Short mmCIF file of C-alpha atoms in Angstrom, two decimals:
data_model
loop_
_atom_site.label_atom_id
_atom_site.label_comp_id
_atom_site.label_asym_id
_atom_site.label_seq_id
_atom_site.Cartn_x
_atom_site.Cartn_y
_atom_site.Cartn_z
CA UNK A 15 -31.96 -55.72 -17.80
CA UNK A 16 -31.77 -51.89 -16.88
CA UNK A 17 -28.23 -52.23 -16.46
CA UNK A 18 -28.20 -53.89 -19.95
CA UNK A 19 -30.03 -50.59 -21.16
CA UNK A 20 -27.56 -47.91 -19.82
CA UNK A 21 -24.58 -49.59 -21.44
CA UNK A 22 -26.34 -49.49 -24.43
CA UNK A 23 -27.44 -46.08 -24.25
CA UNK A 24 -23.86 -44.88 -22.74
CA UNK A 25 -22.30 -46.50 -26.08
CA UNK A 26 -24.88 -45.35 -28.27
CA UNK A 27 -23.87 -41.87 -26.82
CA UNK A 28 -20.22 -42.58 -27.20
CA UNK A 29 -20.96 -43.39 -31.10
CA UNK A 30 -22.35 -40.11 -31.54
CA UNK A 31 -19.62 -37.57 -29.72
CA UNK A 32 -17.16 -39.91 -31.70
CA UNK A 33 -19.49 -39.63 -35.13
CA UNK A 34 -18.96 -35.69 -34.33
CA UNK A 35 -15.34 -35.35 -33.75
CA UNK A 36 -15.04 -37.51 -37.05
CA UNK A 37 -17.20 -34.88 -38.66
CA UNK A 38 -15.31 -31.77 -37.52
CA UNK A 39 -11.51 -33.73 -38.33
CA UNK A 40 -13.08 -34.60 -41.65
CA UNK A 41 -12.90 -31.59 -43.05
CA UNK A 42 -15.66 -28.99 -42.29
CA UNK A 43 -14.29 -27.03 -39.95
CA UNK A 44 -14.96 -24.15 -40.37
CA UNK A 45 -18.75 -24.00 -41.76
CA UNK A 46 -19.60 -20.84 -39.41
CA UNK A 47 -17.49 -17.67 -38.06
CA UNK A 48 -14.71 -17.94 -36.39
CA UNK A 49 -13.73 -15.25 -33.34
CA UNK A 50 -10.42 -14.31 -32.25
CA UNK A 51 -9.77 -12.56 -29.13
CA UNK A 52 -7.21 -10.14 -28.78
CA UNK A 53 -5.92 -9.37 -24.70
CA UNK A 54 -4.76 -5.89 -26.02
CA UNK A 55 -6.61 -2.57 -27.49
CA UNK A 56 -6.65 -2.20 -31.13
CA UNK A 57 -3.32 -0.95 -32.50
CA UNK A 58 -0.85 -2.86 -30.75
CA UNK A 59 1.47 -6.35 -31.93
CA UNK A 60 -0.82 -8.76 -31.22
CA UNK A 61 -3.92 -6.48 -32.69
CA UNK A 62 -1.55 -6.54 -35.50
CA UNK A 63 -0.68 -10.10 -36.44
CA UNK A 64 -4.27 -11.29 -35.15
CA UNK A 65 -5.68 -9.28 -38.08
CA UNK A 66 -3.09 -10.07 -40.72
CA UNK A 67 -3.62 -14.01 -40.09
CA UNK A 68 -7.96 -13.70 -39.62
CA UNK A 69 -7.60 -11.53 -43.11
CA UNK A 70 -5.86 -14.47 -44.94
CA UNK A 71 -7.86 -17.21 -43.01
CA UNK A 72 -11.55 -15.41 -43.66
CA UNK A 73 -10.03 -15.20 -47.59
CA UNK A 74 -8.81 -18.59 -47.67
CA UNK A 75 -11.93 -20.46 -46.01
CA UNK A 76 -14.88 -18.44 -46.90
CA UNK A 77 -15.70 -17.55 -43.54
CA UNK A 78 -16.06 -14.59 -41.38
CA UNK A 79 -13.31 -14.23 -38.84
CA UNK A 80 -13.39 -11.34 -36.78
CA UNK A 81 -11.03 -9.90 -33.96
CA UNK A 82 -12.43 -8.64 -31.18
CA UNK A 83 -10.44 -6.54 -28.41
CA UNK A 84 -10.74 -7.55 -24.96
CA UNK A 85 -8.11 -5.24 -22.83
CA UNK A 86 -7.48 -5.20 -19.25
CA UNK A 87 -5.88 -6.84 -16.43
CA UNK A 88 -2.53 -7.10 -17.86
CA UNK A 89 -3.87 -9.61 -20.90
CA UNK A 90 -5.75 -12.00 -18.25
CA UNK A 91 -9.54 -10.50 -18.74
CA UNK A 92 -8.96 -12.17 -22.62
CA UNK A 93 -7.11 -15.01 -21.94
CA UNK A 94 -10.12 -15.74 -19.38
CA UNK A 95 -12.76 -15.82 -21.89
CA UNK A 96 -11.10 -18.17 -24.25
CA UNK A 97 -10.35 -20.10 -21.42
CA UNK A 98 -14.11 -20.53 -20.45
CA UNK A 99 -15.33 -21.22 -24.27
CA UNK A 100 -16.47 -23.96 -25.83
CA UNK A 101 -13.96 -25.65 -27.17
CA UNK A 102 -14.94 -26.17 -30.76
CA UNK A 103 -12.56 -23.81 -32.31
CA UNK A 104 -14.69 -21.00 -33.13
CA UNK A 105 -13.24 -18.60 -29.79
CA UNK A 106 -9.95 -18.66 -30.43
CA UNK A 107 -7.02 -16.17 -28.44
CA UNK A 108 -4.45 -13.93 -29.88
CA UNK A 109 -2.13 -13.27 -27.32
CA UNK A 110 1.40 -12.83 -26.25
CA UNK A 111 4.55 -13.56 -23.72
CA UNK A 112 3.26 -11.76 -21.02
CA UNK A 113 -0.27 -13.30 -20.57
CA UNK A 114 0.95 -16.80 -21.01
CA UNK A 115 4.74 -16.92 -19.80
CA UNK A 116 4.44 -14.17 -17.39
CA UNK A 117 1.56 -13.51 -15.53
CA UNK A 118 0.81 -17.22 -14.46
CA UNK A 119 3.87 -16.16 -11.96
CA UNK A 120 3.14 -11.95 -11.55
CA UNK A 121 -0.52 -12.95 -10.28
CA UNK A 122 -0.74 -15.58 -7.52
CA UNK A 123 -4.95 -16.23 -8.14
CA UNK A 124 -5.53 -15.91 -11.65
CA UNK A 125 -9.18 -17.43 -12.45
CA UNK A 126 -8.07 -19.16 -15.46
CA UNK A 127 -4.32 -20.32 -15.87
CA UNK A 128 -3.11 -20.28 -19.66
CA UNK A 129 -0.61 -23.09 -19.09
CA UNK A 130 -3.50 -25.39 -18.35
CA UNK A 131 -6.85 -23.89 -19.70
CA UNK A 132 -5.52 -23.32 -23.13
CA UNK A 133 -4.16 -25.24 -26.19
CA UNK A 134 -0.87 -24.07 -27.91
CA UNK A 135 -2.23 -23.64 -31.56
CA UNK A 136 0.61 -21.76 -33.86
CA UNK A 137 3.34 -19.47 -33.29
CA UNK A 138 2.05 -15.73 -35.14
CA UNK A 139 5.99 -13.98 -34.75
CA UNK A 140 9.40 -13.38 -33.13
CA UNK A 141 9.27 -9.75 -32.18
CA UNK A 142 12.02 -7.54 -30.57
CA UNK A 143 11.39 -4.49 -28.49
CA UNK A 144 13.02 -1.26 -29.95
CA UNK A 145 14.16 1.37 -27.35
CA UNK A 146 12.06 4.53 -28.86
CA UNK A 147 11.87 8.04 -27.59
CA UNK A 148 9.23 10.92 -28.79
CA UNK A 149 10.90 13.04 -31.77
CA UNK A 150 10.05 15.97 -29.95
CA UNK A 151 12.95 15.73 -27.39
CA UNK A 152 15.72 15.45 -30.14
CA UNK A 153 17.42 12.20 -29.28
CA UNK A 154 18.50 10.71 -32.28
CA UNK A 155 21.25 8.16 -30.71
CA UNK A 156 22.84 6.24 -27.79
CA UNK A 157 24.83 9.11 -26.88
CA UNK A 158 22.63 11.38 -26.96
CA UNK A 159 19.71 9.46 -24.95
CA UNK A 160 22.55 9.02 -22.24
CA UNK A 161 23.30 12.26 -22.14
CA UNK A 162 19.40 13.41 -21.65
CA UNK A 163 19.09 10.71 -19.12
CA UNK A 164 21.70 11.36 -16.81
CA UNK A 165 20.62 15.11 -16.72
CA UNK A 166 17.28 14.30 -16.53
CA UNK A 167 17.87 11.41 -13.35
CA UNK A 168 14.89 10.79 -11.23
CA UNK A 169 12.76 12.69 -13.72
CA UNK A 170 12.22 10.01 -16.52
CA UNK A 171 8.94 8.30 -17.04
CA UNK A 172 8.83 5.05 -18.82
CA UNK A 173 6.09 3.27 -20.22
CA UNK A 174 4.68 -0.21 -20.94
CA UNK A 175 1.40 -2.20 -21.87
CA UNK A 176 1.65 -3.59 -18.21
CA UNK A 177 2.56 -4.47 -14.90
CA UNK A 178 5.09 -7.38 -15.49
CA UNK A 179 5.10 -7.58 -19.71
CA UNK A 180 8.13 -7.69 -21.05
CA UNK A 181 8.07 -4.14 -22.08
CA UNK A 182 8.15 -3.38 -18.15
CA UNK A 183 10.40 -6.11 -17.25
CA UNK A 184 13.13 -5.17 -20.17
CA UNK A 185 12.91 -1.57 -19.15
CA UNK A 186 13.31 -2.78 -15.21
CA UNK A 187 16.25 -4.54 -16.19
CA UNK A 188 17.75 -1.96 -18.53
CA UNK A 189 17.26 0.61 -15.87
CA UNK A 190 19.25 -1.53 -13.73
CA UNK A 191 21.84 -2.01 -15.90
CA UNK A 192 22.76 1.87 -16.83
CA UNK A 193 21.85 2.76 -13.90
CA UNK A 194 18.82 5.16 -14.82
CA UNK A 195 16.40 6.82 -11.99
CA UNK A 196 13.10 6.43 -14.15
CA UNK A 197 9.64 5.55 -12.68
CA UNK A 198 7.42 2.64 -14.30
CA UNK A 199 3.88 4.10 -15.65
CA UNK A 200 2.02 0.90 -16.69
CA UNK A 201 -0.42 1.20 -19.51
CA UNK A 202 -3.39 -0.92 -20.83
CA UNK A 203 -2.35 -1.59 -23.90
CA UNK A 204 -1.29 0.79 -26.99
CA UNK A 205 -2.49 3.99 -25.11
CA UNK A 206 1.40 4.03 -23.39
CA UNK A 207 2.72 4.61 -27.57
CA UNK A 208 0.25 7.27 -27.75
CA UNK A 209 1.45 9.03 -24.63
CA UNK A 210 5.37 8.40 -25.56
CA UNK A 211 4.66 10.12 -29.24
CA UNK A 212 2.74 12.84 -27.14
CA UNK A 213 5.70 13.46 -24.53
CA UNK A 214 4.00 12.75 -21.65
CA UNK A 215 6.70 9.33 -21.51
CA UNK A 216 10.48 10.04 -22.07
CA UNK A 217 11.33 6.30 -23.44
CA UNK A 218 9.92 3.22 -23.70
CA UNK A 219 10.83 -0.57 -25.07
CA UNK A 220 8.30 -1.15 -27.47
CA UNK A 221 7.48 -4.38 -29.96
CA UNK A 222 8.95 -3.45 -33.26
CA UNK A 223 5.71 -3.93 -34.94
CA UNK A 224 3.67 -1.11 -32.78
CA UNK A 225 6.82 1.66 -33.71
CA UNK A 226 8.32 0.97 -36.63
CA UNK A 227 5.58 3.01 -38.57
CA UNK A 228 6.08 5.84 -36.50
CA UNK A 229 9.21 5.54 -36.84
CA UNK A 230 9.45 6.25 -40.23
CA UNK A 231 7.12 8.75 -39.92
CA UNK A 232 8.78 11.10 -38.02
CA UNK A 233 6.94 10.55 -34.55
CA UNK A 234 9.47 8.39 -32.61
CA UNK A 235 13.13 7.68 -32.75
CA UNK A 236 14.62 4.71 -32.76
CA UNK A 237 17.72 4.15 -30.11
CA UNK A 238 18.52 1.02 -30.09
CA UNK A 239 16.93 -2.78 -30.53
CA UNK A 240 16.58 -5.60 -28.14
CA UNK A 241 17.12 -8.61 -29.98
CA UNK A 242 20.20 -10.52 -30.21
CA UNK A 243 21.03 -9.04 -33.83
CA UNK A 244 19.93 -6.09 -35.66
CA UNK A 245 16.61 -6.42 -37.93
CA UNK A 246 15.58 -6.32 -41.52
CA UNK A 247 13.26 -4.07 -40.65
CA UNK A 248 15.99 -1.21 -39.46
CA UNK A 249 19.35 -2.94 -40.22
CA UNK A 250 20.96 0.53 -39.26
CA UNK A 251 19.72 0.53 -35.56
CA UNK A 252 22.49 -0.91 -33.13
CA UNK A 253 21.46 -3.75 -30.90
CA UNK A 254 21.51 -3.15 -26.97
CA UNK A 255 24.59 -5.63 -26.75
CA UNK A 256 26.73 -3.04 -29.63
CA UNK A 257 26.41 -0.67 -27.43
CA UNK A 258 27.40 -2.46 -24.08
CA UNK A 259 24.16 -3.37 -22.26
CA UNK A 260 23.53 -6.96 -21.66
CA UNK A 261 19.91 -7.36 -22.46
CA UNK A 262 18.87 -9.88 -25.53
CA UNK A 263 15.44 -10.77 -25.76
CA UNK A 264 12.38 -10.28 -27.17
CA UNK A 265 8.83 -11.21 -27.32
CA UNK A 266 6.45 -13.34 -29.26
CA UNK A 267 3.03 -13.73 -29.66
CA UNK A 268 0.87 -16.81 -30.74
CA UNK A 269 -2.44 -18.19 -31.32
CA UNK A 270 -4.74 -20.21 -28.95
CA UNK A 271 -7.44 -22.39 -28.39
CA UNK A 272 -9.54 -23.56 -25.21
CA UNK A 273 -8.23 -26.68 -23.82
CA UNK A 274 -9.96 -29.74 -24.67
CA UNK A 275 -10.60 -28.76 -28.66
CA UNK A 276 -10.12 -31.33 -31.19
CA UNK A 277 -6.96 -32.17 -31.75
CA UNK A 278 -7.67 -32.18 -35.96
CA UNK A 279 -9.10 -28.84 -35.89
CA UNK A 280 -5.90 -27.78 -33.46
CA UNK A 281 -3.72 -29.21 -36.81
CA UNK A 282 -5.66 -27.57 -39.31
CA UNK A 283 -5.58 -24.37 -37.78
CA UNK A 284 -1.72 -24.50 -37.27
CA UNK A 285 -1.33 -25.92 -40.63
CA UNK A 286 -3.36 -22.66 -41.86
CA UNK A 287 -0.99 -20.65 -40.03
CA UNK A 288 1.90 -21.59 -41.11
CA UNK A 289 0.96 -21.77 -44.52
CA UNK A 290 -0.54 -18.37 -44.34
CA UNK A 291 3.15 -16.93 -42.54
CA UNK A 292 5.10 -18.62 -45.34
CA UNK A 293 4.05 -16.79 -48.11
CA UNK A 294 6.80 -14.52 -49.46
CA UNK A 295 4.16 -11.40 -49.17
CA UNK A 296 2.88 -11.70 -45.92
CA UNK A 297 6.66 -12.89 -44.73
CA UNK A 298 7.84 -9.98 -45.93
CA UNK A 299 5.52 -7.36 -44.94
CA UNK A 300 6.22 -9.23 -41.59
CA UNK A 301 9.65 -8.57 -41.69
CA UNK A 302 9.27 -4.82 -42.82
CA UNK A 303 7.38 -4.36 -39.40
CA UNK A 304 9.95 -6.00 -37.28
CA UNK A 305 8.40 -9.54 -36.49
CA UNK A 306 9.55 -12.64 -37.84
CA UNK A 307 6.98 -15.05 -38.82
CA UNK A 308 8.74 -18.44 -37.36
CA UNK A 309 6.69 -21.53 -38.59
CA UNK A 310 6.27 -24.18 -35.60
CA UNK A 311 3.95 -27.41 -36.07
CA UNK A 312 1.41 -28.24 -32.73
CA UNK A 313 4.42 -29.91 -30.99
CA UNK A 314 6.92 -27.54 -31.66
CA UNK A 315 4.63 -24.79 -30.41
CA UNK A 316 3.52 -26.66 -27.55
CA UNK A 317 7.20 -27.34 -25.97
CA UNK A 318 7.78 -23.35 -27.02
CA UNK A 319 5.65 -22.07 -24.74
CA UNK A 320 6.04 -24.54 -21.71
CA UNK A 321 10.09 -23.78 -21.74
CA UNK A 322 9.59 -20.23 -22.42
CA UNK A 323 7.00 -20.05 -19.38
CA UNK A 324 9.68 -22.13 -17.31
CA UNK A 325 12.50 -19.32 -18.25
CA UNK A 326 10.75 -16.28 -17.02
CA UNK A 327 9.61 -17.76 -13.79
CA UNK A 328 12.85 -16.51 -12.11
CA UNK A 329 13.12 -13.38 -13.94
CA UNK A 330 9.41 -12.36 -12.51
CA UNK A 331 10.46 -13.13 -8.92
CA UNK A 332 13.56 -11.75 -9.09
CA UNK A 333 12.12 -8.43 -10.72
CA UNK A 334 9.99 -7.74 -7.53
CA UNK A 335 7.01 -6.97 -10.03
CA UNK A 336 3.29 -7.22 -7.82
CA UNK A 337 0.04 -6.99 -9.78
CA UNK A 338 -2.11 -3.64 -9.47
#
């Protein structure tokens, strides 16, 4: 008879979680304020898109949706706490390549591993890294930056946003490459721009997004761009490849959930997304900064950043890049 009892209580139980997932994939998701942590200070790509896409989502759903900035430990200290939410798709993660392609390789013990304590939600943007240098040295082109650097060998300081992002690893590689004698200073986020515009940095490969206002404004010059082809954003600017350096890639950044959320609200938030990245304003604002918005359903996204993960597993190793 007891026995009798707990199966009916353990399927009453089971009614209920599956009355509640119902509810939420019904259609009122979201009826309270959403969060979105950002792995990177305020200022930076991912600061950037995260706020562009919580503007439009806040606008379109009558909701609160805030960003908060959670820097440190290379992107891991933010991926961590979306990792530990609750995963009912009000913590959600902003984050990019390096957190979730690179680091679950560059750190042998993280606490929470993005390839398994997170769910792929939408892809935010496509973003090369532009080679800039601070206005104040004069560089204007690829001749001139060679010339500087070769007079300048074993005194160049680079920066990045990291020990083992792809701003460090492209410079590592492009370093290799030319040849340069320049020493790695690793930021924690968009403090390494500040420094470059400063001086206290001689170059640095930075996400198009994060530069190309200062660009135009006189702060930093623009060398040359990572990406396979040039970009709306500065058709003028000559791709690393035009100018005989083979180095073609990028970065991208995307938006998360904790693993286990429900799979509706996972397809109404990409759904959101992408909707939200295909209109012709926000597109093209996109553009103008140097990231292209690149629409991907849950699947799509999903199979993105498992292959992507997969490709920079030897690059890491090979690189020699330890964790501070």
């Amino acid at each position: 008879m007891r026995v009798l009892q707990y199966i009916k209580f353990f399927i009453a139980c089971m009614f209920v979680l599956a009355a509640n997932a119902f509810a939420q994939s019904a259609g009122n998701y979201p009826d309270k304020p959403i969060k979105i942590i950002v792995s990177f200070t305020a200022g930076g790509t991912t600061d950037i898109l995260a706020r562009e896409v919580a503007n439009q989502m806040s606008i379109r759903w009558k909701v609160p949706v805030v960003v908060e900035n959670k820097p440190g430990a290379a992107g891991n200290l933010g991926t961590e706490v979306v990792g530990r939410a609750a995963p009912d798709g009000y913590t959600l993660l902003a984050n990019s390549i390096g957190p979730i392609s690179i680091n679950p390789t560059l750190f042998g013990n993280l606490a929470v591993n993005p390839q398994k304590a997170l769910a792929p939600v939408a892809l935010l943007g496509d973003v090369p890294n532009i080679l800039v240098v601070p206005s104040s040295l004069g560089i204007k082109n690829w001749k001139e930056f060679l010339a500087y650097a070769k007079s300048h060998s074993g005194n160049l300081n680079y920066g990045s946003t990291g020990i083992g992002t792809t701003a460090h690893l492209i410079s590592f590689l492009f370093a290799q490459k030319t040849g340069l004698d320049a020493t790695h200073i690793p930021y924690k986020g968009a403090e390494a721009t500040r420094d470059l515009v400063a001086g206290r940095l001689q170059f640095m490969f930075a996400t198009a997004p994060s530069v190309v206002p200062l660009i135009k404004a006189g702060q930093l010059n623009a060398i040359a761009v990572s990406s396979k082809k040039r970009i709306s954003a500065m058709p003028d600017l000559p791709t690393l490849n035009e100018l005989g350096v083979d180095i073609a890639t990028g970065a991208w950044f995307g938006l998360f959930a904790p693993e286990g959320t429900n799979p509706a609200i996972i397809k109404k938030l990409n759904e959101t997304v992408v909707s939200i990245l295909e209109e012709p304003a926000i597109k093209q604002k996109l553009l103008g900064l140097g990231a292209d918005p690149i629409p991907m359903n849950v699947q799509e996204f999903t199979k993105f950043v498992r292959n992507d993960y997969l490709l920079w597993v030897p690059v890491v190793k090979a690189s020699g890049a330890k964790p501070e």
